[in-house]
Short mmCIF file of C-alpha atoms and ligand atoms in Angstrom, two decimals:
data_model
loop_
_atom_site.label_atom_id
_atom_site.label_comp_id
_atom_site.label_asym_id
_atom_site.label_seq_id
_atom_site.Cartn_x
_atom_site.Cartn_y
_atom_site.Cartn_z
CA MET M 1 -20.45 -12.20 14.70
CA ALA M 2 -20.68 -15.05 12.10
CA HIS M 3 -17.85 -17.24 10.87
CA GLY M 4 -15.23 -15.37 13.09
CA PHE M 5 -15.78 -11.98 11.28
CA PRO M 6 -17.83 -9.29 12.80
CA SER M 7 -21.21 -8.46 11.06
CA GLY M 8 -20.86 -5.39 8.38
CA PHE M 9 -17.18 -6.91 7.76
CA LEU M 10 -16.04 -5.28 4.35
CA TRP M 11 -14.89 -7.75 1.74
CA GLY M 12 -12.60 -5.84 -0.82
CA SER M 13 -9.84 -5.99 -3.00
CA ALA M 14 -7.46 -3.32 -3.77
CA THR M 15 -5.09 -2.23 -6.84
CA ALA M 16 -3.60 1.32 -7.58
CA ALA M 17 -3.58 3.55 -10.51
CA ALA M 18 -0.02 3.31 -11.91
CA GLN M 19 -0.04 -0.43 -11.44
CA VAL M 20 -3.36 -1.12 -13.58
CA GLU M 21 -4.61 1.63 -15.45
CA GLY M 22 -2.34 2.14 -18.37
CA ALA M 23 -3.25 4.73 -20.67
CA ALA M 24 -0.38 6.65 -19.49
CA HIS M 25 -0.30 9.28 -22.13
CA GLU M 26 -3.99 9.28 -22.98
CA GLU M 27 -6.92 12.09 -22.52
CA GLY M 28 -4.76 14.61 -21.03
CA LYS M 29 -2.42 12.31 -18.67
CA GLU M 30 1.19 13.65 -18.03
CA ASP M 31 4.15 11.73 -16.93
CA SER M 32 3.95 10.79 -13.38
CA ILE M 33 7.45 10.01 -11.74
CA TRP M 34 6.92 6.27 -12.55
CA ASP M 35 6.68 6.86 -16.14
CA VAL M 36 10.04 8.52 -16.08
CA PHE M 37 11.70 6.26 -13.50
CA ALA M 38 10.52 3.46 -15.53
CA ARG M 39 12.56 5.09 -18.50
CA VAL M 40 15.75 4.85 -16.57
CA PRO M 41 17.80 1.73 -17.62
CA GLY M 42 17.67 -0.67 -15.02
CA ALA M 43 15.60 0.99 -12.64
CA VAL M 44 12.46 -1.57 -13.44
CA ALA M 45 12.87 -5.45 -14.18
CA GLY M 46 12.88 -6.36 -17.63
CA GLY M 47 12.35 -2.81 -18.92
CA ASP M 48 8.80 -3.05 -17.90
CA THR M 49 6.78 0.13 -18.05
CA PRO M 50 3.33 1.43 -16.46
CA GLU M 51 2.47 2.62 -20.03
CA VAL M 52 -0.14 -0.16 -20.63
CA ALA M 53 -0.29 -1.90 -17.43
CA VAL M 54 -3.25 -4.20 -17.66
CA ASP M 55 -5.16 -1.62 -19.51
CA HIS M 56 -7.82 -1.16 -16.79
CA TYR M 57 -8.51 2.65 -18.04
CA HIS M 58 -10.12 0.94 -21.41
CA ARG M 59 -11.49 -2.30 -19.55
CA MET M 60 -12.84 -0.90 -16.66
CA PRO M 61 -16.78 -2.03 -17.05
CA GLN M 62 -15.57 -5.58 -17.47
CA ASP M 63 -13.47 -5.39 -14.71
CA VAL M 64 -16.02 -4.35 -12.36
CA ALA M 65 -18.34 -6.72 -13.64
CA LEU M 66 -15.91 -9.61 -12.55
CA MET M 67 -15.50 -7.81 -9.28
CA LYS M 68 -19.29 -8.13 -8.82
CA ASP M 69 -19.22 -11.60 -10.02
CA LEU M 70 -17.10 -12.68 -6.91
CA GLY M 71 -19.01 -10.83 -4.78
CA LEU M 72 -16.57 -8.23 -3.54
CA GLY M 73 -18.38 -5.56 -1.28
CA ALA M 74 -15.52 -2.75 -1.72
CA TYR M 75 -13.16 -1.90 -4.15
CA ARG M 76 -9.93 -0.07 -2.98
CA PHE M 77 -8.34 1.92 -6.04
CA SER M 78 -6.27 5.13 -6.36
CA THR M 79 -6.74 8.17 -8.50
CA SER M 80 -3.83 9.25 -10.39
CA TRP M 81 -2.98 12.93 -9.86
CA ALA M 82 -0.94 13.27 -13.10
CA ARG M 83 -4.16 12.62 -14.96
CA ILE M 84 -6.58 14.70 -12.88
CA LYS M 85 -4.43 17.74 -12.25
CA PRO M 86 -1.16 17.72 -14.08
CA GLY M 87 1.48 20.42 -13.05
CA ASP M 88 0.40 23.92 -13.34
CA ARG M 89 -2.44 23.16 -15.86
CA GLY M 90 -5.98 23.45 -15.00
CA VAL M 91 -8.18 20.31 -13.82
CA ASN M 92 -8.08 17.75 -16.63
CA ARG M 93 -11.55 17.11 -16.84
CA GLN M 94 -11.37 13.99 -19.34
CA GLY M 95 -9.16 12.46 -17.12
CA LEU M 96 -11.49 13.03 -13.97
CA ALA M 97 -14.39 11.34 -16.12
CA PHE M 98 -12.66 8.09 -15.75
CA TYR M 99 -12.91 8.21 -12.24
CA ASP M 100 -16.44 9.50 -12.30
CA ARG M 101 -17.67 6.40 -14.41
CA LEU M 102 -15.56 3.86 -12.04
CA VAL M 103 -17.64 5.21 -9.20
CA ASP M 104 -20.92 4.97 -10.86
CA GLU M 105 -19.93 1.63 -12.19
CA LEU M 106 -19.09 0.24 -8.82
CA LEU M 107 -22.06 1.66 -7.07
CA GLU M 108 -24.46 0.25 -9.72
CA ALA M 109 -22.76 -3.06 -9.07
CA GLY M 110 -23.36 -2.55 -5.24
CA ILE M 111 -19.47 -2.09 -4.48
CA LEU M 112 -18.43 0.57 -2.20
CA PRO M 113 -15.79 2.71 -3.48
CA TRP M 114 -12.79 2.98 -1.45
CA LEU M 115 -10.56 5.78 -2.64
CA THR M 116 -6.74 6.64 -2.24
CA LEU M 117 -5.56 9.86 -3.21
CA TYR M 118 -1.94 9.12 -3.40
CA HIS M 119 -0.36 5.53 -4.28
CA TRP M 120 3.10 6.86 -5.15
CA ASP M 121 2.69 8.41 -8.64
CA LEU M 122 3.43 12.14 -8.14
CA PRO M 123 3.17 14.09 -11.28
CA GLN M 124 6.64 14.94 -12.87
CA SER M 125 5.98 18.27 -13.13
CA LEU M 126 5.99 18.60 -9.23
CA GLN M 127 9.37 16.11 -8.91
CA ARG M 128 11.14 18.86 -11.21
CA ASP M 129 10.34 21.14 -8.23
CA GLY M 130 11.80 19.02 -5.65
CA GLY M 131 8.79 16.69 -5.21
CA TRP M 132 8.13 15.67 -1.84
CA ALA M 133 11.42 17.35 -0.56
CA ASN M 134 9.65 20.65 -1.22
CA ARG M 135 7.23 21.78 1.37
CA ASP M 136 4.89 23.46 -1.43
CA THR M 137 4.08 19.89 -2.74
CA ALA M 138 1.81 19.46 0.37
CA TYR M 139 -0.36 22.38 -0.53
CA ARG M 140 -0.63 21.36 -4.07
CA PHE M 141 -1.63 17.90 -2.74
CA ARG M 142 -4.62 19.88 -1.01
CA GLU M 143 -5.56 21.36 -4.09
CA TYR M 144 -5.61 18.28 -5.80
CA ALA M 145 -7.59 16.46 -3.05
CA ALA M 146 -10.42 19.05 -3.22
CA VAL M 147 -10.70 18.75 -6.88
CA VAL M 148 -11.40 14.83 -6.53
CA HIS M 149 -13.66 15.66 -3.75
CA ASP M 150 -15.44 18.31 -5.73
CA ALA M 151 -16.04 15.70 -8.43
CA LEU M 152 -16.68 12.74 -6.72
CA GLY M 153 -17.74 13.50 -3.05
CA ASP M 154 -21.36 13.28 -3.88
CA ARG M 155 -20.60 9.52 -3.96
CA VAL M 156 -17.42 8.43 -2.62
CA THR M 157 -17.77 8.23 1.40
CA HIS M 158 -14.32 6.57 2.31
CA TRP M 159 -11.24 8.51 1.62
CA THR M 160 -7.67 7.52 2.34
CA THR M 161 -5.03 10.16 1.85
CA PHE M 162 -1.72 8.22 1.54
CA ASN M 163 -0.88 4.67 0.96
CA GLU M 164 2.39 3.53 2.55
CA PRO M 165 4.49 6.82 3.29
CA LEU M 166 7.21 4.87 4.19
CA CYS M 167 7.57 3.54 0.71
CA SER M 168 7.15 7.00 -0.96
CA SER M 169 9.60 8.60 1.41
CA LEU M 170 12.46 6.68 2.85
CA ILE M 171 12.50 3.86 0.13
CA ALA M 172 11.93 6.36 -2.90
CA TYR M 173 14.37 9.14 -1.94
CA ALA M 174 16.83 7.24 0.58
CA ALA M 175 17.12 3.62 -0.78
CA GLY M 176 16.60 4.76 -4.39
CA GLU M 177 14.59 2.05 -5.13
CA HIS M 178 11.14 3.50 -5.76
CA ALA M 179 10.57 6.66 -8.01
CA PRO M 180 12.14 9.09 -8.13
CA GLY M 181 15.09 7.03 -7.19
CA LEU M 182 17.10 9.08 -5.10
CA ARG M 183 19.78 8.37 -2.34
CA ASP M 184 19.39 11.51 -0.60
CA PRO M 185 18.71 11.29 3.27
CA HIS M 186 17.94 14.79 3.98
CA ALA M 187 15.55 14.72 1.00
CA ALA M 188 14.13 11.30 2.63
CA LEU M 189 13.16 12.90 5.78
CA ALA M 190 11.88 15.82 4.25
CA ALA M 191 9.48 13.81 2.04
CA VAL M 192 8.13 12.01 5.22
CA HIS M 193 7.46 15.43 6.88
CA HIS M 194 5.97 16.97 3.80
CA GLN M 195 4.06 13.70 2.93
CA HIS M 196 2.46 13.80 6.71
CA LEU M 197 1.81 17.48 6.36
CA ALA M 198 0.12 16.87 3.05
CA HIS M 199 -2.06 14.17 4.91
CA GLY M 200 -2.93 16.84 7.53
CA LEU M 201 -3.82 19.48 5.20
CA ALA M 202 -6.21 16.77 2.76
CA LEU M 203 -7.64 15.84 6.21
CA LYS M 204 -8.63 18.96 7.32
CA ALA M 205 -9.88 20.09 3.74
CA LEU M 206 -12.00 17.06 3.06
CA ARG M 207 -13.51 17.53 6.34
CA GLU M 208 -14.55 21.07 5.34
CA LEU M 209 -15.92 19.85 2.37
CA GLY M 210 -17.97 17.33 4.01
CA ALA M 211 -16.27 13.84 3.46
CA GLU M 212 -17.71 10.93 5.31
CA LYS M 213 -15.04 9.12 6.65
CA VAL M 214 -11.39 10.08 6.22
CA GLY M 215 -8.13 7.85 6.95
CA ILE M 216 -4.57 6.70 5.76
CA THR M 217 -2.88 3.65 4.98
CA LEU M 218 0.06 2.58 6.72
CA ASN M 219 2.38 -0.38 6.08
CA MET M 220 3.43 -2.19 9.28
CA THR M 221 5.76 -4.94 10.62
CA ASN M 222 6.59 -6.44 13.71
CA ALA M 223 10.28 -5.89 14.19
CA ILE M 224 11.47 -8.59 16.19
CA PRO M 225 14.68 -9.18 17.94
CA ASN M 226 16.72 -12.05 16.57
CA ILE M 227 17.61 -13.24 20.11
CA ALA M 228 15.21 -11.44 22.28
CA SER M 229 17.81 -11.64 25.26
CA ASP M 230 20.43 -10.05 23.19
CA PRO M 231 20.37 -6.15 23.69
CA VAL M 232 22.27 -5.41 20.50
CA ASP M 233 19.37 -7.18 18.79
CA VAL M 234 16.49 -5.60 20.79
CA GLU M 235 18.07 -1.92 19.97
CA ALA M 236 18.60 -3.04 16.01
CA ALA M 237 14.79 -3.90 16.31
CA ARG M 238 14.05 -0.84 18.06
CA ARG M 239 15.49 1.33 15.36
CA ILE M 240 13.69 -0.52 12.68
CA ASP M 241 10.26 -0.32 14.46
CA ALA M 242 10.85 3.71 15.10
CA LEU M 243 11.70 3.84 11.31
CA ALA M 244 9.19 1.55 9.70
CA ASN M 245 6.16 2.00 12.07
CA ARG M 246 6.51 4.80 14.70
CA MET M 247 7.72 7.55 12.51
CA TYR M 248 4.23 7.30 10.63
CA ILE M 249 1.72 6.14 12.92
CA GLU M 250 2.75 8.36 15.98
CA PRO M 251 2.51 11.97 14.09
CA VAL M 252 -1.00 10.68 12.95
CA LEU M 253 -2.59 9.64 15.93
CA LEU M 254 -0.43 11.43 18.61
CA SER M 255 0.76 14.93 16.83
CA ARG M 256 4.26 13.88 17.50
CA TYR M 257 7.47 12.41 16.23
CA PRO M 258 8.92 9.46 18.56
CA ALA M 259 11.73 11.16 20.44
CA ASP M 260 14.20 8.08 20.11
CA LEU M 261 13.34 8.38 16.15
CA LEU M 262 14.43 12.12 16.28
CA GLU M 263 17.80 11.31 18.14
CA ASP M 264 18.46 8.24 15.71
CA VAL M 265 17.98 10.58 12.70
CA ARG M 266 19.44 13.96 14.45
CA ASP M 267 21.97 14.87 11.81
CA TYR M 268 19.28 14.79 8.87
CA GLY M 269 17.44 17.54 9.74
CA LEU M 270 13.94 16.27 10.45
CA ALA M 271 13.27 18.23 13.54
CA GLU M 272 14.26 21.42 11.92
CA LEU M 273 11.57 21.30 9.11
CA ILE M 274 8.57 21.14 11.59
CA GLN M 275 6.81 24.30 11.90
CA ASP M 276 4.15 25.65 14.30
CA GLY M 277 0.96 24.13 13.79
CA ASP M 278 2.16 21.29 11.52
CA LEU M 279 2.06 18.32 13.95
CA GLN M 280 -1.65 19.75 15.29
CA LEU M 281 -2.83 19.32 11.52
CA ILE M 282 -1.19 16.12 10.97
CA GLY M 283 -2.61 14.58 14.03
CA GLY M 284 -6.02 15.44 13.41
CA ARG M 285 -8.60 12.92 13.99
CA ILE M 286 -9.10 10.16 11.58
CA ASP M 287 -11.99 7.81 11.04
CA PHE M 288 -10.01 4.45 9.97
CA LEU M 289 -6.38 3.46 9.92
CA GLY M 290 -5.63 1.37 7.11
CA VAL M 291 -3.01 -1.43 7.70
CA ASN M 292 -1.00 -2.91 4.83
CA TYR M 293 0.74 -6.25 6.16
CA TYR M 294 2.88 -8.45 4.16
CA HIS M 295 5.84 -10.11 6.68
CA ASP M 296 7.30 -8.96 9.75
CA ASP M 297 11.30 -8.19 10.06
CA ASN M 298 13.64 -10.45 11.97
CA VAL M 299 16.12 -7.84 13.19
CA SER M 300 19.72 -8.41 14.47
CA GLY M 301 22.38 -5.59 15.39
CA HIS M 302 25.20 -8.20 14.66
CA PRO M 303 27.06 -8.64 11.16
CA LEU M 304 25.85 -11.56 9.49
CA PRO M 305 28.12 -14.55 9.77
CA SER M 306 30.55 -14.83 6.84
CA GLY M 307 28.88 -17.49 4.46
CA ALA M 308 25.44 -16.80 5.48
CA HIS M 309 22.51 -16.02 2.97
CA PRO M 310 23.21 -12.22 2.21
CA ASN M 311 19.68 -11.66 2.75
CA LEU M 312 18.85 -9.67 -0.18
CA GLU M 313 15.59 -9.03 0.23
CA PRO M 314 14.31 -7.77 -3.03
CA THR M 315 11.78 -5.40 -1.67
CA PRO M 316 12.97 -2.05 -0.59
CA ARG M 317 13.29 -1.90 3.19
CA PRO M 318 14.52 1.00 5.21
CA LYS M 319 17.54 -1.13 5.94
CA SER M 320 19.10 0.02 2.69
CA SER M 321 18.58 3.63 3.76
CA PRO M 322 21.99 5.51 5.22
CA PHE M 323 19.90 5.60 8.48
CA VAL M 324 20.00 1.81 8.80
CA GLY M 325 23.18 0.75 7.33
CA SER M 326 24.32 -2.60 7.64
CA GLU M 327 26.82 -1.39 10.49
CA TYR M 328 23.48 -1.34 12.42
CA VAL M 329 20.93 -3.60 11.17
CA THR M 330 20.88 -7.12 9.45
CA PHE M 331 17.97 -9.30 8.88
CA PRO M 332 18.63 -13.05 9.53
CA ARG M 333 16.52 -15.38 7.64
CA ARG M 334 14.17 -17.65 10.09
CA ASN M 335 12.74 -20.84 8.95
CA LEU M 336 9.28 -19.82 7.67
CA PRO M 337 8.11 -20.44 3.95
CA ARG M 338 8.68 -17.76 1.58
CA THR M 339 6.63 -16.12 -1.13
CA ALA M 340 8.09 -15.21 -4.76
CA MET M 341 8.91 -11.71 -3.25
CA ASP M 342 10.99 -13.84 -0.77
CA TRP M 343 8.76 -12.35 1.86
CA GLU M 344 8.42 -14.64 5.04
CA VAL M 345 4.96 -15.98 5.27
CA ASN M 346 3.85 -15.73 8.98
CA PRO M 347 0.06 -15.00 9.33
CA GLU M 348 0.58 -15.05 13.22
CA GLY M 349 2.45 -11.68 12.60
CA LEU M 350 -0.84 -10.12 11.24
CA ARG M 351 -2.65 -11.22 14.43
CA THR M 352 -0.02 -9.93 16.66
CA LEU M 353 0.34 -6.62 14.72
CA LEU M 354 -3.62 -5.80 14.58
CA VAL M 355 -3.94 -6.95 18.37
CA ARG M 356 -1.12 -4.91 19.69
CA LEU M 357 -2.08 -1.72 17.61
CA GLY M 358 -5.16 -1.41 19.89
CA ARG M 359 -2.97 -2.10 22.78
CA GLU M 360 -0.57 0.39 22.31
CA TYR M 361 -2.29 3.11 21.08
CA PRO M 362 -5.61 3.83 23.23
CA ASN M 363 -7.18 6.35 20.72
CA LEU M 364 -6.63 3.92 17.73
CA PRO M 365 -9.89 4.40 15.06
CA PRO M 366 -11.24 1.38 13.56
CA LEU M 367 -8.88 -0.64 11.31
CA TYR M 368 -8.88 -1.97 7.86
CA VAL M 369 -6.30 -4.29 6.45
CA THR M 370 -6.33 -2.47 3.34
CA GLU M 371 -3.68 -4.69 1.83
CA ASN M 372 -2.42 -8.39 2.17
CA GLY M 373 -1.70 -11.06 -0.30
CA GLY M 374 0.94 -12.86 -1.97
CA ALA M 375 3.07 -13.14 -5.14
CA TYR M 376 3.81 -16.84 -6.15
CA ASN M 377 5.58 -18.06 -9.22
CA GLY M 378 4.11 -20.17 -11.96
CA ASP M 379 0.40 -18.86 -12.40
CA LYS M 380 -0.70 -20.32 -15.66
CA VAL M 381 -4.13 -20.94 -17.38
CA ASP M 382 -4.44 -24.54 -17.64
CA GLU M 383 -6.21 -26.23 -20.74
CA ASP M 384 -9.42 -26.53 -18.64
CA GLY M 385 -9.34 -22.76 -18.08
CA ARG M 386 -8.53 -23.13 -14.48
CA VAL M 387 -5.54 -21.37 -12.81
CA ARG M 388 -4.25 -23.58 -9.89
CA ASP M 389 -2.58 -21.27 -7.51
CA PRO M 390 -2.75 -23.32 -4.04
CA ASP M 391 -0.05 -21.58 -2.42
CA ARG M 392 -1.73 -18.07 -2.82
CA THR M 393 -4.98 -19.49 -1.62
CA ALA M 394 -3.31 -21.04 1.43
CA TYR M 395 -1.59 -17.58 2.15
CA ILE M 396 -4.97 -15.86 1.84
CA LEU M 397 -7.14 -18.03 4.06
CA GLN M 398 -4.51 -18.34 6.79
CA HIS M 399 -4.21 -14.56 6.98
CA LEU M 400 -7.95 -14.33 6.92
CA GLN M 401 -7.76 -16.78 9.76
CA ALA M 402 -5.55 -14.38 11.82
CA VAL M 403 -7.52 -11.64 11.09
CA ALA M 404 -10.59 -13.51 12.83
CA ASP M 405 -8.23 -14.43 15.41
CA ALA M 406 -7.19 -10.80 16.18
CA VAL M 407 -10.80 -9.79 16.22
CA ALA M 408 -11.65 -12.86 18.67
CA GLU M 409 -8.95 -11.08 20.67
CA GLY M 410 -10.52 -7.63 20.61
CA ALA M 411 -9.06 -5.85 17.75
CA ASP M 412 -11.59 -3.51 16.21
CA VAL M 413 -11.15 -4.76 12.45
CA ARG M 414 -13.86 -3.74 10.07
CA GLY M 415 -12.57 -4.99 6.95
CA TYR M 416 -10.12 -6.66 4.51
CA PHE M 417 -9.01 -5.77 1.23
CA LEU M 418 -7.02 -8.27 -0.81
CA TRP M 419 -3.90 -7.30 -2.72
CA SER M 420 -4.44 -7.80 -5.43
CA PHE M 421 -7.54 -8.08 -7.62
CA LEU M 422 -5.60 -8.04 -11.06
CA ASP M 423 -2.01 -8.97 -11.83
CA ASN M 424 -0.51 -5.92 -12.27
CA PHE M 425 2.52 -3.73 -12.96
CA GLU M 426 4.64 -4.42 -9.60
CA TRP M 427 6.74 -1.34 -9.24
CA ALA M 428 10.51 -2.07 -9.76
CA TRP M 429 9.67 -5.62 -10.33
CA GLY M 430 7.36 -4.74 -13.45
CA PHE M 431 5.33 -7.77 -14.52
CA GLN M 432 7.33 -10.44 -13.05
CA LYS M 433 5.65 -10.69 -9.53
CA ARG M 434 1.74 -11.80 -9.77
CA PHE M 435 -0.12 -10.98 -6.90
CA GLY M 436 -3.72 -11.13 -8.46
CA ILE M 437 -6.75 -13.17 -7.65
CA VAL M 438 -7.48 -12.58 -11.54
CA HIS M 439 -4.76 -13.79 -13.76
CA VAL M 440 -3.73 -11.17 -16.61
CA ASP M 441 -2.43 -12.65 -19.76
CA PHE M 442 0.24 -9.41 -20.35
CA ASP M 443 0.00 -10.07 -23.97
CA THR M 444 -3.80 -10.26 -24.80
CA GLN M 445 -4.92 -8.76 -21.39
CA ALA M 446 -7.20 -11.85 -21.10
CA ARG M 447 -8.42 -12.10 -17.49
CA THR M 448 -9.03 -15.53 -15.79
CA VAL M 449 -10.25 -15.80 -12.16
CA LYS M 450 -7.81 -18.07 -10.24
CA ASP M 451 -8.39 -20.57 -7.90
CA SER M 452 -7.50 -18.14 -5.10
CA GLY M 453 -10.21 -15.84 -6.32
CA LEU M 454 -12.68 -18.56 -6.32
CA ALA M 455 -12.00 -19.31 -2.76
CA TYR M 456 -12.13 -15.89 -1.76
CA SER M 457 -15.40 -15.40 -3.54
CA LYS M 458 -16.91 -18.70 -1.99
CA LEU M 459 -15.60 -17.05 1.39
CA ILE M 460 -17.26 -13.87 0.83
CA ARG M 461 -20.54 -15.54 -0.06
CA ASN M 462 -20.78 -18.49 2.19
CA GLY M 463 -18.47 -17.65 5.18
CA THR M 464 -16.56 -20.77 4.43
CA PRO M 465 -13.86 -20.78 1.67
CA PHE M 466 -13.35 -23.80 -0.96
CA THR M 467 -11.02 -26.14 0.78
CA ALA M 468 -7.83 -27.20 -1.26
CA THR M 469 -9.60 -30.69 -1.85
CA GLU M 470 -12.79 -28.95 -3.12
CA LEU M 471 -10.65 -26.93 -5.52
CA SER M 472 -8.78 -29.71 -6.96
CA SER M 473 -11.48 -32.06 -7.41
CA SER M 474 -13.93 -29.39 -9.09
C1 FCB T 501 2.59 -2.56 -1.11
C2 FCB T 501 2.21 -1.63 -2.31
C3 FCB T 501 1.19 -2.08 -3.35
C4 FCB T 501 1.68 -3.63 -3.87
C5 FCB T 501 1.92 -4.48 -2.92
C6 FCB T 501 2.87 -5.96 -3.20
O1 FCB T 501 3.89 -2.00 -0.55
O2 FCB T 501 1.15 -0.65 -1.61
O3 FCB T 501 1.21 -1.00 -4.57
O4 FCB T 501 3.05 -3.21 -4.39
O5 FCB T 501 3.02 -3.71 -1.79
#
């Protein structure tokens, strides 16, 4: 172990197709639900769309060259289903060819391609038939997974089925904050179960096709009772833990939904959707678990005192779904710094999470932090060509320290993917929130490595990051 990280630790960065590619209607790509959602007035801040995004589709070779310059060991990207196998049409070879070129480019640069099959951009043609509320979509996903494996399986070794199913189910179908923007609790739970099923079906298919490593990425939180000795807060935190964490990890690792969760949502038909054999498929062995971590949830079961901050977390959280109406759960603010997303900065939470997962789930596979990073306002290219982003730099280094601490406490963490490689289309926030370690001028598409990118790069290369002082004096 060097510098607190195990040898062979994977140093990566991540993006997602709809957030970076653009070329939304080129070379046979059809609408995804995000193209359609972005056309709904008021759905995306500033009326922004993924139409051009950051033009990665056309600038891919230069982007990969930049990754190589920074010394990245792995790049986590997603494939766009609507580009590869839209609707009932056959396979779109031209669309698939983009990923073929991307994988080759990465391998040539010595960067491991880490592929995610679903990062939220369902083909709109499947949404017309109910999207994830329709069980058939799970079988379509299996077909799509096989098509992608057929094209790239000779070179791609690491396969992730889903990214953050919490967001593409509850937040998308119950809270209405992500595409397709529904507020239908029954459909939301159907989306949960059918995405799990799709994961299980694809996992089995990929294994049969010879995929080397298959896993899933979940976004996880520590749900902390606001007052540990208050049973009302403890109960509220239990509900959030069930909805945000255990509804996802337990079917995958333990082939069952938590009993308390089934009781919490009993009026919304989840149990009735489970068919014989589903849970066995869903609980098929995985080779790694991807954990995306941004912040914890400080949870109370009491109404907020009048005049308190309304705690309008701009990010969709399950609290806005009918399962956790404000009559059950509130999120009092703690005295912690916040990012531009208004998310708490609490690296300690990442350490706690990584350590406790291993303790709570004895059959936990190796962990990878597949997303972590910070949005901050005020990034700009200075006259000397630098982008000074000390807050993001500090965020990253503190969270990496938390990973190292977790490893020292026994967590089996094998890699870290910084979110994000490029500034990009941040879903319902459009282009207003920048997470990149590479600055993108959204008018010219010019790329400039930020100070945080330089610090990360030095950490990867030398095991020690640039300190804030070094950066400001260089
Ligand atoms: C995660 C998403 C990713 C990005 C970050 C900020 O929930 O997986 O696409 O939006 O948040």
